[in-house]
Coordinates of C-alpha atoms in Angstrom, one line a residue:
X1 CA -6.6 142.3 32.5
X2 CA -9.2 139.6 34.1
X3 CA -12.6 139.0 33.9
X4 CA -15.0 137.2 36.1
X5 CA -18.5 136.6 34.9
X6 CA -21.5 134.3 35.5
X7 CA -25.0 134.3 33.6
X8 CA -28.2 132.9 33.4
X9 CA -30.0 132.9 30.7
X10 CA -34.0 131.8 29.8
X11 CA -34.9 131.5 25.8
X12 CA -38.4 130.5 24.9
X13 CA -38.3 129.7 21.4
X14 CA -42.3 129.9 19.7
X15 CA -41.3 127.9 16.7
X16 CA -37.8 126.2 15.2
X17 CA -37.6 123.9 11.9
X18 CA -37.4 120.1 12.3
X19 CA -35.0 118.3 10.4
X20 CA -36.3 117.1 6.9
X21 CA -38.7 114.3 6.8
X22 CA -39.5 111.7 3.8
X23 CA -43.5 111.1 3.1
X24 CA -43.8 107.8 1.1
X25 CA -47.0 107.9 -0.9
X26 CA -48.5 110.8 -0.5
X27 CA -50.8 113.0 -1.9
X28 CA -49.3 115.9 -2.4
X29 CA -51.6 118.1 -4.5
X30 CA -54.9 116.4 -3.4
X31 CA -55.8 114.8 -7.0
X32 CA -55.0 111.4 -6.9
X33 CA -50.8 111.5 -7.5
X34 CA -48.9 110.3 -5.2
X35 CA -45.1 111.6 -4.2
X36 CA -42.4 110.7 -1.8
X37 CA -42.2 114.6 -0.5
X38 CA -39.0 114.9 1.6
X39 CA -39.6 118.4 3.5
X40 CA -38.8 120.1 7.0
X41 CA -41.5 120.8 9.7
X42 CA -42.0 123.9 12.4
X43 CA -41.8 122.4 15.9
X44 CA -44.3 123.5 18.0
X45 CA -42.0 125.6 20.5
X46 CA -39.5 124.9 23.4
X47 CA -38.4 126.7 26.5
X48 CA -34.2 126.7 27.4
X49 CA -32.4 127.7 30.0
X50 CA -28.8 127.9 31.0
X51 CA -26.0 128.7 33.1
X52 CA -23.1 130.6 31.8
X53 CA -19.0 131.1 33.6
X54 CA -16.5 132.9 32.4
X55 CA -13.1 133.6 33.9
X56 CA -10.0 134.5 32.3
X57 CA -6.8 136.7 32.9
X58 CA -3.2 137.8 31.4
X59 CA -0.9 137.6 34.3
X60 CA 1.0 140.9 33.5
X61 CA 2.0 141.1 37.0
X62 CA 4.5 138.6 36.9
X63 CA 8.0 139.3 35.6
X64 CA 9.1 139.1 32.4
X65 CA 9.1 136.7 30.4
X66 CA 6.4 135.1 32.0
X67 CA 4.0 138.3 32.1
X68 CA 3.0 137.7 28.6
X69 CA 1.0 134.1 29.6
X70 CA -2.8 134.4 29.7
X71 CA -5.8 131.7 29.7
X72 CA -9.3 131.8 29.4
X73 CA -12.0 129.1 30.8
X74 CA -15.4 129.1 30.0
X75 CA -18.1 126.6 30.7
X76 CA -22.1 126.4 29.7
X77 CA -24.8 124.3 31.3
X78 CA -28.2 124.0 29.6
X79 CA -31.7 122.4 29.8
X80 CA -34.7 122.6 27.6
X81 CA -38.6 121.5 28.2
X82 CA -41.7 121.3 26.3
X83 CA -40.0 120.5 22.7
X84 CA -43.0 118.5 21.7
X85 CA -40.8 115.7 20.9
X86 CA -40.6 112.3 21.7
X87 CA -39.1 108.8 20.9
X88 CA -41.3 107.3 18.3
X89 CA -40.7 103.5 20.3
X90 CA -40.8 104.6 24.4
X91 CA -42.4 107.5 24.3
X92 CA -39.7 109.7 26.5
X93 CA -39.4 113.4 25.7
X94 CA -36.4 114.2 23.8
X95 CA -34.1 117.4 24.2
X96 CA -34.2 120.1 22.0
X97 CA -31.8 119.1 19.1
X98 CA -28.4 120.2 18.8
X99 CA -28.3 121.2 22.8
X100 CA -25.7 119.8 24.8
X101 CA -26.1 119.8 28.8
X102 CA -22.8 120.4 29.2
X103 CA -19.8 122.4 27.2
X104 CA -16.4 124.0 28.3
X105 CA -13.4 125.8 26.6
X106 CA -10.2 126.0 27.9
X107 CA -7.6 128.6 26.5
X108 CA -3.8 128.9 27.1
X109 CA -1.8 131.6 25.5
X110 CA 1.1 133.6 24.8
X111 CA 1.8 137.4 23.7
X112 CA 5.0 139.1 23.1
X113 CA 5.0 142.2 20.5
X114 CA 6.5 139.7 17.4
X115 CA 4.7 136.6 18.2
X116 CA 1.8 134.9 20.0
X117 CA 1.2 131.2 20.7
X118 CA -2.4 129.6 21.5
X119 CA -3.7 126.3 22.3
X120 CA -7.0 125.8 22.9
X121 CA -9.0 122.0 24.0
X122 CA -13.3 122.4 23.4
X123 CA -15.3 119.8 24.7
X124 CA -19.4 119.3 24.4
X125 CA -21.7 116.5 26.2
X126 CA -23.6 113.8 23.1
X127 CA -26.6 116.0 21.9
X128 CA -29.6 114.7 19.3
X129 CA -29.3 115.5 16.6
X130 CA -32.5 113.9 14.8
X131 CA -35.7 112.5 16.7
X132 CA -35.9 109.4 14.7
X133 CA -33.4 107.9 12.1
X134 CA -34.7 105.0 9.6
X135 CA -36.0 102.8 12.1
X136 CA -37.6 105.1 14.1
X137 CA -34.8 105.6 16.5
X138 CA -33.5 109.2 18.3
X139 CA -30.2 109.5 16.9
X140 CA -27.4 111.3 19.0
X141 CA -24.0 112.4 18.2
X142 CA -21.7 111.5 21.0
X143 CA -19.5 113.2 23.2
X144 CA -16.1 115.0 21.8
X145 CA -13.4 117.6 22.7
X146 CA -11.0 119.1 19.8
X147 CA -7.9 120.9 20.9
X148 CA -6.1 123.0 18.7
X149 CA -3.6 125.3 18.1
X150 CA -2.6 128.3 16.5
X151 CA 1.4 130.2 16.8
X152 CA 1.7 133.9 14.8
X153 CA 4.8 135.9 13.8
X154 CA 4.7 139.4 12.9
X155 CA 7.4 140.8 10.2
X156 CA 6.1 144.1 10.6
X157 CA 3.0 146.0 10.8
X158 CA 2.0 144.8 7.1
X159 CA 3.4 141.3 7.2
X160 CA 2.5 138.2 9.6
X161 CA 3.0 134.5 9.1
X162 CA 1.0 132.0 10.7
X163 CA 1.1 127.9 11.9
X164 CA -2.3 126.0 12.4
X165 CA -3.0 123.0 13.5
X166 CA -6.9 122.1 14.1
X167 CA -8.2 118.2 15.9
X168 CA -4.6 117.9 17.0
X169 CA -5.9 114.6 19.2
X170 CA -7.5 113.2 16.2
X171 CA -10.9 113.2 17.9
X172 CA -13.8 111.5 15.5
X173 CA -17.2 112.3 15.1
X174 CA -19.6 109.8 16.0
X175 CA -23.2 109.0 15.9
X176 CA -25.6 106.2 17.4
X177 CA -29.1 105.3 17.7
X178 CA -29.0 103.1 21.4
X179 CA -26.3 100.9 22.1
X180 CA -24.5 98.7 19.7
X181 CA -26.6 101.1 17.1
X182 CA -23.6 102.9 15.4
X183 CA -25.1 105.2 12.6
X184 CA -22.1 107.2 11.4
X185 CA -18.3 107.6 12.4
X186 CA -16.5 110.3 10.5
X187 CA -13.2 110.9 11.0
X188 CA -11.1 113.6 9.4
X189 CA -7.9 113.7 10.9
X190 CA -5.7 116.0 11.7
X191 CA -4.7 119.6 9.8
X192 CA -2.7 121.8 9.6
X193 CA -2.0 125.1 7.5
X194 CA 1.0 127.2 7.1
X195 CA 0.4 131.1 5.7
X196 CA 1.0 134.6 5.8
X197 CA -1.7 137.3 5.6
X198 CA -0.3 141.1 4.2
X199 CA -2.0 144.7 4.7
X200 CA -1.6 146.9 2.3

């Protein structure tokens, strides 16, 4: 009923595609024409490496009605070096996109025979997410944690309805290039679906 892990983990990547780039001008074909060519590039290679913990446990050995709670926490730290890339205006090496140091999930549930209850909160550090917007910038997307939720009813072997609810805090995506640099803020609230799936 309960599981204890830990993990490390090494990944050296030989080649990954850069996010797409705009050429103004140039010369595409080599005959004079010139073309604003928006097209991705191979990175040269990157070496990551993490840290992986797991725990998590249904505590059947309490009495009922309390033996049917459960959790699950997991949490993943992560470094990279040698992406070959680098702020176009300092100069620092930059991260490997998409890879935040730091990321957890924490999992509460319920589970009878007829129904089952789950709320679970995810949470990852600000990671780029392109080496350089318009003006030349390294843009990152900032910190975040979503919790949702999740409650199911079985009818009978065939028949189960469900309740969904997904951002429940109303957390927003955001992006910025340095501070006071706000590139994007996208926020799409709150949702929530009510359904039933059936088995033939």
């Amino acid at each position: 009923n309960s599981v204890l892990s830990a993990a490390w983990f090494h990944k050296d990547i030989s080649s990954w595609p850069l996010d797409p780039d705009t050429q103004i001008d140039f010369d595409y074909f080599g005959d004079g024409r010139l073309w604003d060519v928006r097209q991705k590039f191979n990175g040269g290679g990157a070496k990551t490496q993490g840290i992986e913990l797991q725990a998590s446990t249904i505590f059947t050995m309490l009495p009922a009605p309390f033996d049917g709670l459960g959790g699950a926490v997991n949490y993943t730290w992560m470094d990279s070096k040698d992406v070959g890339l680098y702020d176009q205006l300092t100069g620092a090496e930059l991260p490997f996109p998409g890879q935040s140091e730091n990321s957890y999930n924490i999992t509460v549930f319920y589970e009878t025979d007829k129904w089952s209850a789950r709320v679970a909160y995810n949470y990852r550090d600000n990671f780029l997410q392109s080496a350089a917007d318009r003006s030349g910038n390294p843009m990152y997307v900032d910190d975040a944690g979503y919790l949702d939720a999740k409650f199911n009813y079985t009818v009978n072997d065939n028949l189960k309805f469900y309740i969904d609810g997904k951002n429940l805090t109303g957390e927003v995506r955001s992006a910025h290039s340095g501070p006071g640099r706000m590139s994007s803020y996208e926020w799409s609230g709150r949702e929530y679906a009510i359904g039933l799936t059936y088995r033939m």
